[in-house]
């Protein structure tokens, strides 16, 4: 058994001041039971809790740490900034540098604005799309998460298209009445809705590879189909690549699938572990934001020098030859090993992977949308999660999250993880 006494104490202490002990809900072990571990430090692909246990980390701060913890060039870049000042509220060249690095990797982005989180990025992108088109309706997809923006915290009724119903108390019906949600990976429904309402739709926002209901890749032709619909009705197509940008490939999903969105939202990897978000796309649309245009959006700490420096150091390293080839090789090794571990133990699972993000669904059937994802055996996932934790492997404390690998996970780390999975799978109740 793991000794987690200090974490337990830290947890009860935190509960006195912080709701649920956490500053973001998914950090609590709500979906798997038990109390969250408190972290002391991270080095490379390892995470150390305050009781001195070490884990191989597949959460990586929920995606940003593609270079692992305390990457040398990120640390060096941050030290440089600390000699000069942490924030100025005036432009720095660092912002232009990061903007250029993003543009080089994603040609669909002609202009870009930095913000402080993925949520801010999607919120701003939607306002911009509405301001640009002078239309109100937003189309989103069931099970796609775009941050905790009021108008995007919406779920649809089962399968059918419905008018938005808020997922969270505190979100007035009025805020979501212009949000239409529909099932992921179903082009016909989008076509049908747009036949009637297309001229009133401001934007379609989508996780081009879904990563917040587990990992669900788009079906062949799906994104291309959305592009065609958007073109037909003058709708702004937004790819939310907060998770997938610089993760599934250097150019994100749009490079893999060769589909060009009008706007892209980014976050996570582009901050290399510091708080950054960004949205960018066609210059014609981006120039509608203030101060060039009338759509207002601002931020006291936006483009913060520490965050920019960390992002620059990360993206510079990701430009090097062979980085994504190695990530791909190791990701494939892990995904195949995890699949084998389930098969050998006779546990039904469905495996998905795009680049260095992957998911083991404890599901009898294929998982292609939110409906099928929800059929997973989440109790079995919880047992698997705790079994893996005991063996020193830190997975996301929820079935509906991705596992990420970094450039510093070695073949040995991966093989140790597969070996642990083989043992744990065999202990799961059939
Ligand atoms: C994480 C995430 C967000 C929200 O980003 P925050 O920085 O947590 O606000 C938005 N969209 C997607 C696809 C994400 O994965």
Short mmCIF file of C-alpha atoms and ligand atoms in Angstrom, two decimals:
data_model
loop_
_atom_site.label_atom_id
_atom_site.label_comp_id
_atom_site.label_asym_id
_atom_site.label_seq_id
_atom_site.Cartn_x
_atom_site.Cartn_y
_atom_site.Cartn_z
CA UNK A 1 0.00 0.00 0.00
CA UNK A 2 1.12 3.53 -0.74
CA UNK A 3 1.84 5.70 2.25
CA UNK A 4 -0.05 8.93 1.68
CA UNK A 5 -0.39 10.25 5.22
CA UNK A 6 1.03 13.69 4.49
CA UNK A 7 -1.27 14.07 1.49
CA UNK A 8 -4.23 13.12 3.67
CA UNK A 9 -3.28 15.79 6.21
CA UNK A 10 -2.67 18.38 3.54
CA UNK A 11 -6.06 17.50 2.07
CA UNK A 12 -7.98 18.07 5.32
CA UNK A 13 -6.06 21.29 5.90
CA UNK A 14 -6.87 22.50 2.37
CA UNK A 15 -10.55 21.65 2.78
CA UNK A 16 -10.84 24.35 5.44
CA UNK A 17 -9.96 27.05 2.92
CA UNK A 18 -10.49 25.70 -0.59
CA UNK A 19 -13.71 24.14 -1.91
CA UNK A 20 -13.03 20.45 -2.33
CA UNK A 21 -9.34 21.19 -1.61
CA UNK A 22 -8.69 21.97 -5.27
CA UNK A 23 -8.58 24.95 -7.59
CA UNK A 24 -9.95 22.95 -10.52
CA UNK A 25 -12.53 20.22 -9.98
CA UNK A 26 -10.98 17.41 -11.96
CA UNK A 27 -7.95 17.43 -9.62
CA UNK A 28 -10.11 16.04 -6.86
CA UNK A 29 -10.46 12.28 -7.15
CA UNK A 30 -14.25 12.61 -7.41
CA UNK A 31 -14.60 10.27 -10.37
CA UNK A 32 -12.36 7.53 -8.96
CA UNK A 33 -12.82 7.87 -5.21
CA UNK A 34 -10.17 8.63 -2.59
CA UNK A 35 -8.36 11.86 -1.86
CA UNK A 36 -6.07 13.74 -4.22
CA UNK A 37 -2.32 13.46 -3.81
CA UNK A 38 -0.45 16.62 -2.94
CA UNK A 39 2.59 17.20 -5.10
CA UNK A 40 6.03 18.22 -3.94
CA UNK A 41 7.88 18.36 -7.25
CA UNK A 42 8.23 17.07 -10.76
CA UNK A 43 11.36 16.11 -12.66
CA UNK A 44 11.28 14.96 -16.27
CA UNK A 45 8.42 12.49 -16.56
CA UNK A 46 8.26 11.87 -12.82
CA UNK A 47 5.97 13.35 -10.23
CA UNK A 48 6.81 13.28 -6.52
CA UNK A 49 4.11 13.57 -3.88
CA UNK A 50 4.73 15.07 -0.44
CA UNK A 51 5.00 11.61 1.13
CA UNK A 52 8.00 10.87 -1.09
CA UNK A 53 6.25 8.54 -3.55
CA UNK A 54 7.35 8.78 -7.15
CA UNK A 55 5.07 8.26 -10.14
CA UNK A 56 5.50 8.17 -13.88
CA UNK A 57 3.33 11.11 -14.91
CA UNK A 58 0.83 10.72 -17.77
CA UNK A 59 -1.21 13.77 -16.81
CA UNK A 60 1.58 16.32 -17.35
CA UNK A 61 -0.44 19.15 -15.85
CA UNK A 62 -3.31 18.07 -18.14
CA UNK A 63 -1.25 18.37 -21.28
CA UNK A 64 1.01 21.44 -21.24
CA UNK A 65 4.23 19.72 -20.16
CA UNK A 66 5.09 18.08 -23.47
CA UNK A 67 8.80 18.47 -22.57
CA UNK A 68 8.26 17.05 -19.08
CA UNK A 69 8.77 18.83 -15.78
CA UNK A 70 11.54 21.41 -15.39
CA UNK A 71 12.81 21.24 -18.92
CA UNK A 72 16.26 22.87 -18.96
CA UNK A 73 15.56 25.42 -21.67
CA UNK A 74 12.25 26.45 -20.12
CA UNK A 75 13.90 26.95 -16.73
CA UNK A 76 16.72 28.92 -18.34
CA UNK A 77 14.29 31.15 -20.22
CA UNK A 78 12.36 31.86 -17.02
CA UNK A 79 15.53 32.76 -15.15
CA UNK A 80 16.41 35.25 -17.87
CA UNK A 81 13.03 36.93 -17.58
CA UNK A 82 13.36 37.17 -13.80
CA UNK A 83 16.37 39.40 -14.24
CA UNK A 84 14.26 41.91 -16.12
CA UNK A 85 10.78 42.07 -14.64
CA UNK A 86 7.67 39.93 -14.43
CA UNK A 87 5.06 42.15 -16.06
CA UNK A 88 4.93 45.54 -17.74
CA UNK A 89 1.48 45.99 -19.23
CA UNK A 90 3.22 47.23 -22.36
CA UNK A 91 4.33 45.28 -25.41
CA UNK A 92 7.50 43.17 -25.37
CA UNK A 93 9.28 41.47 -28.26
CA UNK A 94 8.63 38.14 -26.58
CA UNK A 95 4.97 38.36 -27.61
CA UNK A 96 5.86 38.80 -31.28
CA UNK A 97 8.33 35.92 -31.05
CA UNK A 98 5.75 33.50 -29.66
CA UNK A 99 3.19 34.74 -32.19
CA UNK A 100 5.64 33.97 -35.02
CA UNK A 101 6.41 30.51 -33.69
CA UNK A 102 2.71 29.68 -33.61
CA UNK A 103 2.11 31.13 -37.07
CA UNK A 104 5.01 29.15 -38.55
CA UNK A 105 3.48 25.91 -37.29
CA UNK A 106 -0.13 26.80 -38.17
CA UNK A 107 -0.42 28.67 -41.46
CA UNK A 108 -4.18 29.19 -40.93
CA UNK A 109 -3.20 31.67 -38.21
CA UNK A 110 -2.35 34.99 -39.83
CA UNK A 111 -2.82 37.01 -36.65
CA UNK A 112 -3.02 35.93 -33.05
CA UNK A 113 -3.89 37.34 -29.65
CA UNK A 114 -2.50 36.01 -26.37
CA UNK A 115 -4.71 35.53 -23.34
CA UNK A 116 -4.21 33.71 -20.03
CA UNK A 117 -6.14 30.46 -20.35
CA UNK A 118 -7.92 28.20 -22.78
CA UNK A 119 -11.25 29.35 -21.39
CA UNK A 120 -10.42 32.94 -22.19
CA UNK A 121 -9.35 31.92 -25.67
CA UNK A 122 -12.62 30.16 -26.56
CA UNK A 123 -14.75 32.84 -24.90
CA UNK A 124 -12.98 35.54 -26.90
CA UNK A 125 -13.02 33.58 -30.16
CA UNK A 126 -16.77 33.14 -29.91
CA UNK A 127 -17.34 36.82 -29.18
CA UNK A 128 -15.17 37.63 -32.17
CA UNK A 129 -17.03 35.22 -34.45
CA UNK A 130 -20.33 36.74 -33.37
CA UNK A 131 -19.06 40.28 -33.81
CA UNK A 132 -17.60 39.49 -37.21
CA UNK A 133 -20.68 37.74 -38.58
CA UNK A 134 -23.22 39.84 -36.68
CA UNK A 135 -25.00 36.57 -35.88
CA UNK A 136 -25.71 34.96 -32.50
CA UNK A 137 -25.98 31.19 -32.78
CA UNK A 138 -23.08 28.95 -31.78
CA UNK A 139 -22.92 25.27 -32.68
CA UNK A 140 -20.99 23.01 -30.32
CA UNK A 141 -20.78 19.27 -29.89
CA UNK A 142 -21.85 17.00 -27.11
CA UNK A 143 -18.96 16.03 -24.87
CA UNK A 144 -16.61 18.69 -26.24
CA UNK A 145 -15.22 20.91 -23.51
CA UNK A 146 -14.14 24.43 -24.32
CA UNK A 147 -13.40 25.71 -20.85
CA UNK A 148 -15.96 27.02 -18.38
CA UNK A 149 -17.43 29.70 -20.61
CA UNK A 150 -21.10 30.26 -19.67
CA UNK A 151 -22.47 29.83 -23.16
CA UNK A 152 -20.47 26.65 -23.74
CA UNK A 153 -21.44 24.82 -20.57
CA UNK A 154 -24.26 23.11 -22.34
CA UNK A 155 -25.22 19.54 -22.98
CA UNK A 156 -27.71 18.22 -25.49
CA UNK A 157 -30.57 15.81 -24.96
CA UNK A 158 -29.73 12.25 -25.88
CA UNK A 159 -28.73 12.03 -29.49
CA UNK A 160 -31.15 14.61 -30.82
CA UNK A 161 -30.44 18.25 -31.46
CA UNK A 162 -31.92 20.36 -28.73
CA UNK A 163 -31.84 23.93 -27.72
CA UNK A 164 -29.18 24.56 -25.12
CA UNK A 165 -29.86 23.53 -21.55
CA UNK A 166 -27.22 24.70 -19.08
CA UNK A 167 -25.04 21.96 -17.59
CA UNK A 168 -24.28 24.04 -14.52
CA UNK A 169 -26.41 26.00 -12.09
CA UNK A 170 -25.46 29.64 -12.34
CA UNK A 171 -25.68 29.65 -16.11
CA UNK A 172 -28.98 31.37 -17.02
CA UNK A 173 -31.06 29.75 -19.77
CA UNK A 174 -30.83 33.08 -21.55
CA UNK A 175 -27.07 32.73 -21.86
CA UNK A 176 -27.30 29.43 -23.65
CA UNK A 177 -30.39 29.90 -25.75
CA UNK A 178 -28.13 30.64 -28.70
CA UNK A 179 -25.99 27.55 -28.21
CA UNK A 180 -27.01 24.54 -30.26
CA UNK A 181 -25.41 21.26 -29.33
CA UNK A 182 -25.28 18.15 -31.42
CA UNK A 183 -23.56 14.78 -31.34
CA UNK A 184 -19.88 14.56 -32.31
CA UNK A 185 -18.98 12.74 -35.52
CA UNK A 186 -22.44 13.13 -37.07
CA UNK A 187 -22.34 15.37 -40.12
CA UNK A 188 -25.95 14.80 -41.20
CA UNK A 189 -27.37 16.50 -38.11
CA UNK A 190 -25.22 19.59 -38.67
CA UNK A 191 -26.36 19.71 -42.30
CA UNK A 192 -29.98 19.37 -41.29
CA UNK A 193 -29.78 22.12 -38.67
CA UNK A 194 -27.94 24.46 -41.01
CA UNK A 195 -30.44 23.92 -43.80
CA UNK A 196 -32.90 25.70 -41.53
CA UNK A 197 -30.72 27.98 -39.42
CA UNK A 198 -27.39 28.21 -41.26
CA UNK A 199 -27.75 31.89 -42.07
CA UNK A 200 -28.06 32.73 -38.37
CA UNK A 201 -25.10 30.66 -37.17
CA UNK A 202 -22.04 32.69 -36.16
CA UNK A 203 -19.67 29.81 -35.57
CA UNK A 204 -19.12 26.11 -35.23
CA UNK A 205 -16.66 25.35 -32.42
CA UNK A 206 -15.19 21.88 -32.15
CA UNK A 207 -12.40 19.95 -30.51
CA UNK A 208 -10.98 18.74 -33.82
CA UNK A 209 -9.82 15.64 -31.96
CA UNK A 210 -12.01 15.39 -28.88
CA UNK A 211 -9.94 15.05 -25.73
CA UNK A 212 -12.34 15.84 -22.93
CA UNK A 213 -14.62 12.80 -23.19
CA UNK A 214 -11.64 10.53 -23.43
CA UNK A 215 -9.85 10.77 -26.77
CA UNK A 216 -12.18 10.52 -29.76
CA UNK A 217 -10.77 11.14 -33.23
CA UNK A 218 -13.02 12.64 -35.91
CA UNK A 219 -14.35 10.19 -38.47
CA UNK A 220 -12.89 10.34 -41.95
CA UNK A 221 -14.27 13.35 -43.82
CA UNK A 222 -16.02 14.81 -40.77
CA UNK A 223 -13.92 17.94 -40.34
CA UNK A 224 -13.82 18.47 -44.08
CA UNK A 225 -17.60 18.22 -44.09
CA UNK A 226 -17.86 20.86 -41.37
CA UNK A 227 -15.58 23.10 -43.42
CA UNK A 228 -17.92 22.75 -46.41
CA UNK A 229 -21.00 23.55 -44.34
CA UNK A 230 -19.28 26.58 -42.81
CA UNK A 231 -18.32 27.83 -46.28
CA UNK A 232 -21.81 27.33 -47.63
CA UNK A 233 -23.46 29.47 -44.96
CA UNK A 234 -20.67 31.93 -44.14
CA UNK A 235 -20.15 30.40 -40.68
CA UNK A 236 -16.84 30.89 -38.83
CA UNK A 237 -15.24 27.49 -38.22
CA UNK A 238 -13.31 27.39 -34.94
CA UNK A 239 -10.98 24.52 -34.11
CA UNK A 240 -10.42 24.40 -30.39
CA UNK A 241 -6.85 23.10 -30.35
CA UNK A 242 -6.15 24.07 -26.75
CA UNK A 243 -5.28 20.45 -26.05
CA UNK A 244 -4.23 19.23 -29.50
CA UNK A 245 -2.15 22.20 -30.67
CA UNK A 246 1.56 21.22 -30.76
CA UNK A 247 0.43 17.95 -29.17
CA UNK A 248 -0.92 15.64 -31.86
CA UNK A 249 1.55 17.10 -34.34
CA UNK A 250 3.57 20.28 -34.70
CA UNK A 251 0.72 21.86 -36.65
CA UNK A 252 -2.10 20.36 -34.59
CA UNK A 253 -5.11 18.50 -35.95
CA UNK A 254 -5.50 20.96 -38.81
CA UNK A 255 -2.12 19.87 -40.20
CA UNK A 256 -2.87 16.16 -39.74
CA UNK A 257 -6.29 16.39 -41.37
CA UNK A 258 -5.45 19.14 -43.87
CA UNK A 259 -8.54 21.14 -42.97
CA UNK A 260 -8.19 24.89 -42.49
CA UNK A 261 -10.28 26.52 -39.77
CA UNK A 262 -11.06 30.24 -39.76
CA UNK A 263 -10.05 30.59 -36.11
CA UNK A 264 -8.02 28.39 -33.80
CA UNK A 265 -7.92 28.48 -30.02
CA UNK A 266 -4.77 27.42 -28.23
CA UNK A 267 -3.47 26.99 -24.69
CA UNK A 268 -1.72 24.26 -22.71
CA UNK A 269 1.46 23.38 -24.70
CA UNK A 270 2.00 26.91 -26.01
CA UNK A 271 2.58 28.06 -22.43
CA UNK A 272 4.92 25.20 -21.57
CA UNK A 273 3.43 25.00 -18.06
CA UNK A 274 2.68 28.66 -17.48
CA UNK A 275 -0.78 30.19 -17.87
CA UNK A 276 -1.28 31.01 -21.55
CA UNK A 277 -4.09 30.85 -24.02
CA UNK A 278 -4.36 32.30 -27.49
CA UNK A 279 -6.75 32.66 -30.37
CA UNK A 280 -5.87 33.42 -33.92
CA UNK A 281 -6.80 32.95 -37.54
CA UNK A 282 -7.67 34.90 -40.66
CA UNK A 283 -6.40 38.47 -40.50
CA UNK A 284 -9.72 39.79 -41.77
CA UNK A 285 -11.49 38.30 -38.77
CA UNK A 286 -8.76 38.99 -36.20
CA UNK A 287 -8.65 42.67 -37.18
CA UNK A 288 -12.18 43.00 -35.82
CA UNK A 289 -10.85 42.87 -32.25
CA UNK A 290 -9.96 46.01 -30.40
CA UNK A 291 -7.98 48.18 -30.86
CA UNK A 292 -8.16 47.59 -34.65
CA UNK A 293 -11.85 46.70 -34.59
CA UNK A 294 -14.95 47.09 -32.45
CA UNK A 295 -15.03 43.67 -30.70
CA UNK A 296 -13.68 44.25 -27.21
CA UNK A 297 -11.21 41.93 -25.53
CA UNK A 298 -8.41 42.79 -23.09
CA UNK A 299 -6.20 41.40 -20.32
CA UNK A 300 -4.00 42.92 -17.61
CA UNK A 301 -1.51 40.06 -17.72
CA UNK A 302 -2.04 38.91 -21.31
CA UNK A 303 1.25 38.20 -23.07
CA UNK A 304 2.98 38.05 -19.71
CA UNK A 305 6.79 37.84 -20.17
CA UNK A 306 7.23 34.72 -18.00
CA UNK A 307 4.47 32.90 -19.84
CA UNK A 308 5.78 34.04 -23.24
CA UNK A 309 9.34 32.96 -22.41
CA UNK A 310 8.19 29.53 -21.28
CA UNK A 311 6.09 29.15 -24.42
CA UNK A 312 8.92 30.27 -26.71
CA UNK A 313 11.40 27.87 -25.12
CA UNK A 314 8.90 25.04 -25.50
CA UNK A 315 7.98 25.74 -29.11
CA UNK A 316 11.63 26.28 -30.12
CA UNK A 317 12.43 22.82 -28.82
CA UNK A 318 9.44 21.26 -30.55
CA UNK A 319 10.73 22.62 -33.88
CA UNK A 320 13.78 20.37 -33.73
CA UNK A 321 13.86 17.50 -36.18
CA UNK A 322 12.70 14.15 -34.97
CA UNK A 323 10.84 15.36 -31.89
CA UNK A 324 7.41 14.29 -33.09
CA UNK A 325 8.76 11.13 -34.69
CA UNK A 326 10.07 10.00 -31.33
CA UNK A 327 6.85 11.03 -29.57
CA UNK A 328 4.88 9.06 -32.12
CA UNK A 329 7.05 5.96 -31.70
CA UNK A 330 6.82 6.01 -27.92
CA UNK A 331 3.11 6.80 -27.93
CA UNK A 332 2.47 3.86 -30.24
CA UNK A 333 4.54 1.61 -28.01
CA UNK A 334 2.53 2.63 -24.95
CA UNK A 335 -0.88 2.43 -26.63
CA UNK A 336 -0.16 -1.01 -28.08
CA UNK A 337 1.20 -2.24 -24.77
CA UNK A 338 -1.84 -1.04 -22.84
CA UNK A 339 -4.14 -2.68 -25.38
CA UNK A 340 -2.22 -5.95 -25.06
CA UNK A 341 -2.42 -5.78 -21.28
CA UNK A 342 -6.21 -5.58 -21.43
CA UNK A 343 -6.50 -8.34 -24.03
CA UNK A 344 -4.30 -10.71 -22.05
CA UNK A 345 -6.44 -10.18 -18.98
CA UNK A 346 -9.68 -10.55 -20.94
CA UNK A 347 -10.90 -7.06 -20.02
CA UNK A 348 -12.97 -5.44 -22.77
CA UNK A 349 -11.50 -2.08 -23.74
CA UNK A 350 -11.50 0.27 -26.68
CA UNK A 351 -8.30 2.15 -27.42
CA UNK A 352 -7.84 5.44 -29.19
CA UNK A 353 -4.74 7.47 -29.88
CA UNK A 354 -3.77 10.51 -31.91
CA UNK A 355 -0.09 11.36 -31.57
CA UNK A 356 0.90 11.59 -27.93
CA UNK A 357 -2.63 11.64 -26.54
CA UNK A 358 -4.48 8.41 -25.98
CA UNK A 359 -7.26 6.77 -24.05
CA UNK A 360 -8.16 3.34 -22.73
CA UNK A 361 -11.96 3.19 -22.63
CA UNK A 362 -13.35 0.43 -20.46
CA UNK A 363 -16.01 -0.22 -23.04
CA UNK A 364 -17.38 -3.27 -24.84
CA UNK A 365 -17.97 -1.34 -28.04
CA UNK A 366 -16.48 1.40 -30.15
CA UNK A 367 -16.40 4.92 -28.73
CA UNK A 368 -17.17 7.56 -31.34
CA UNK A 369 -19.19 10.19 -29.48
CA UNK A 370 -20.40 11.25 -26.06
CA UNK A 371 -23.24 8.72 -25.98
CA UNK A 372 -20.91 5.79 -26.55
CA UNK A 373 -18.29 7.25 -24.20
CA UNK A 374 -20.83 7.41 -21.40
CA UNK A 375 -21.38 3.65 -21.69
CA UNK A 376 -17.93 3.00 -20.24
CA UNK A 377 -17.52 1.07 -17.02
CA UNK A 378 -16.27 3.94 -14.88
CA UNK A 379 -16.06 1.78 -11.75
CA UNK A 380 -13.67 -0.53 -13.51
CA UNK A 381 -11.65 2.49 -14.60
CA UNK A 382 -11.53 3.64 -10.97
CA UNK A 383 -10.11 0.26 -9.89
CA UNK A 384 -7.60 0.38 -12.71
CA UNK A 385 -6.60 3.94 -11.81
CA UNK A 386 -5.96 3.06 -8.15
CA UNK A 387 -4.12 -0.13 -9.11
CA UNK A 388 -1.83 1.82 -11.41
CA UNK A 389 -1.25 4.49 -8.78
CA UNK A 390 -0.12 1.78 -6.34
CA UNK A 391 2.39 0.69 -8.96
CA UNK A 392 3.75 4.20 -9.41
CA UNK A 393 1.85 5.27 -12.51
CA UNK A 394 -0.09 8.52 -12.36
CA UNK A 395 -3.02 8.48 -14.79
CA UNK A 396 -5.84 11.01 -14.98
CA UNK A 397 -8.34 10.49 -12.16
CA UNK A 398 -11.21 10.09 -14.63
CA UNK A 399 -12.16 7.76 -17.47
CA UNK A 400 -12.98 10.74 -19.65
CA UNK A 401 -9.51 12.23 -19.90
CA UNK A 402 -6.52 11.68 -22.13
CA UNK A 403 -3.20 10.15 -21.19
CA UNK A 404 -0.29 12.24 -22.45
CA UNK A 405 3.34 11.39 -22.93
CA UNK A 406 6.25 13.79 -23.03
CA UNK A 407 9.49 13.87 -24.98
CA UNK A 408 11.29 12.62 -21.85
CA UNK A 409 9.27 9.45 -21.23
CA UNK A 410 11.82 6.77 -22.12
CA UNK A 411 11.16 3.31 -23.52
CA UNK A 412 12.00 1.97 -20.06
CA UNK A 413 9.36 4.19 -18.44
CA UNK A 414 6.84 3.05 -21.00
CA UNK A 415 7.69 -0.62 -20.63
CA UNK A 416 7.44 -0.32 -16.85
CA UNK A 417 4.00 1.23 -17.32
CA UNK A 418 2.89 -1.59 -19.61
CA UNK A 419 4.16 -4.17 -17.13
CA UNK A 420 2.19 -2.47 -14.37
CA UNK A 421 -0.90 -2.41 -16.57
CA UNK A 422 -0.57 -6.14 -17.29
CA UNK A 423 -0.57 -6.85 -13.54
CA UNK A 424 -3.39 -4.44 -12.70
CA UNK A 425 -5.68 -5.54 -15.55
CA UNK A 426 -5.51 -9.11 -14.21
CA UNK A 427 -6.76 -7.98 -10.80
CA UNK A 428 -9.89 -6.27 -12.21
CA UNK A 429 -13.23 -7.97 -11.57
CA UNK A 430 -14.67 -9.46 -14.73
C1 LIG B 1 -8.19 22.56 -21.35
C2 LIG B 1 -9.09 22.94 -22.44
C3 LIG B 1 -9.75 24.19 -22.46
C4 LIG B 1 -9.71 25.14 -21.30
O1 LIG B 1 -8.45 25.62 -21.03
P1 LIG B 1 -8.14 26.25 -19.58
O2 LIG B 1 -6.75 26.75 -19.71
O3 LIG B 1 -8.31 25.13 -18.60
O4 LIG B 1 -9.14 27.32 -19.35
C5 LIG B 1 -10.48 24.53 -23.57
N1 LIG B 1 -10.58 23.70 -24.62
C6 LIG B 1 -9.99 22.49 -24.64
C7 LIG B 1 -10.11 21.63 -25.83
C8 LIG B 1 -9.23 22.07 -23.54
O5 LIG B 1 -8.68 20.86 -23.55
#
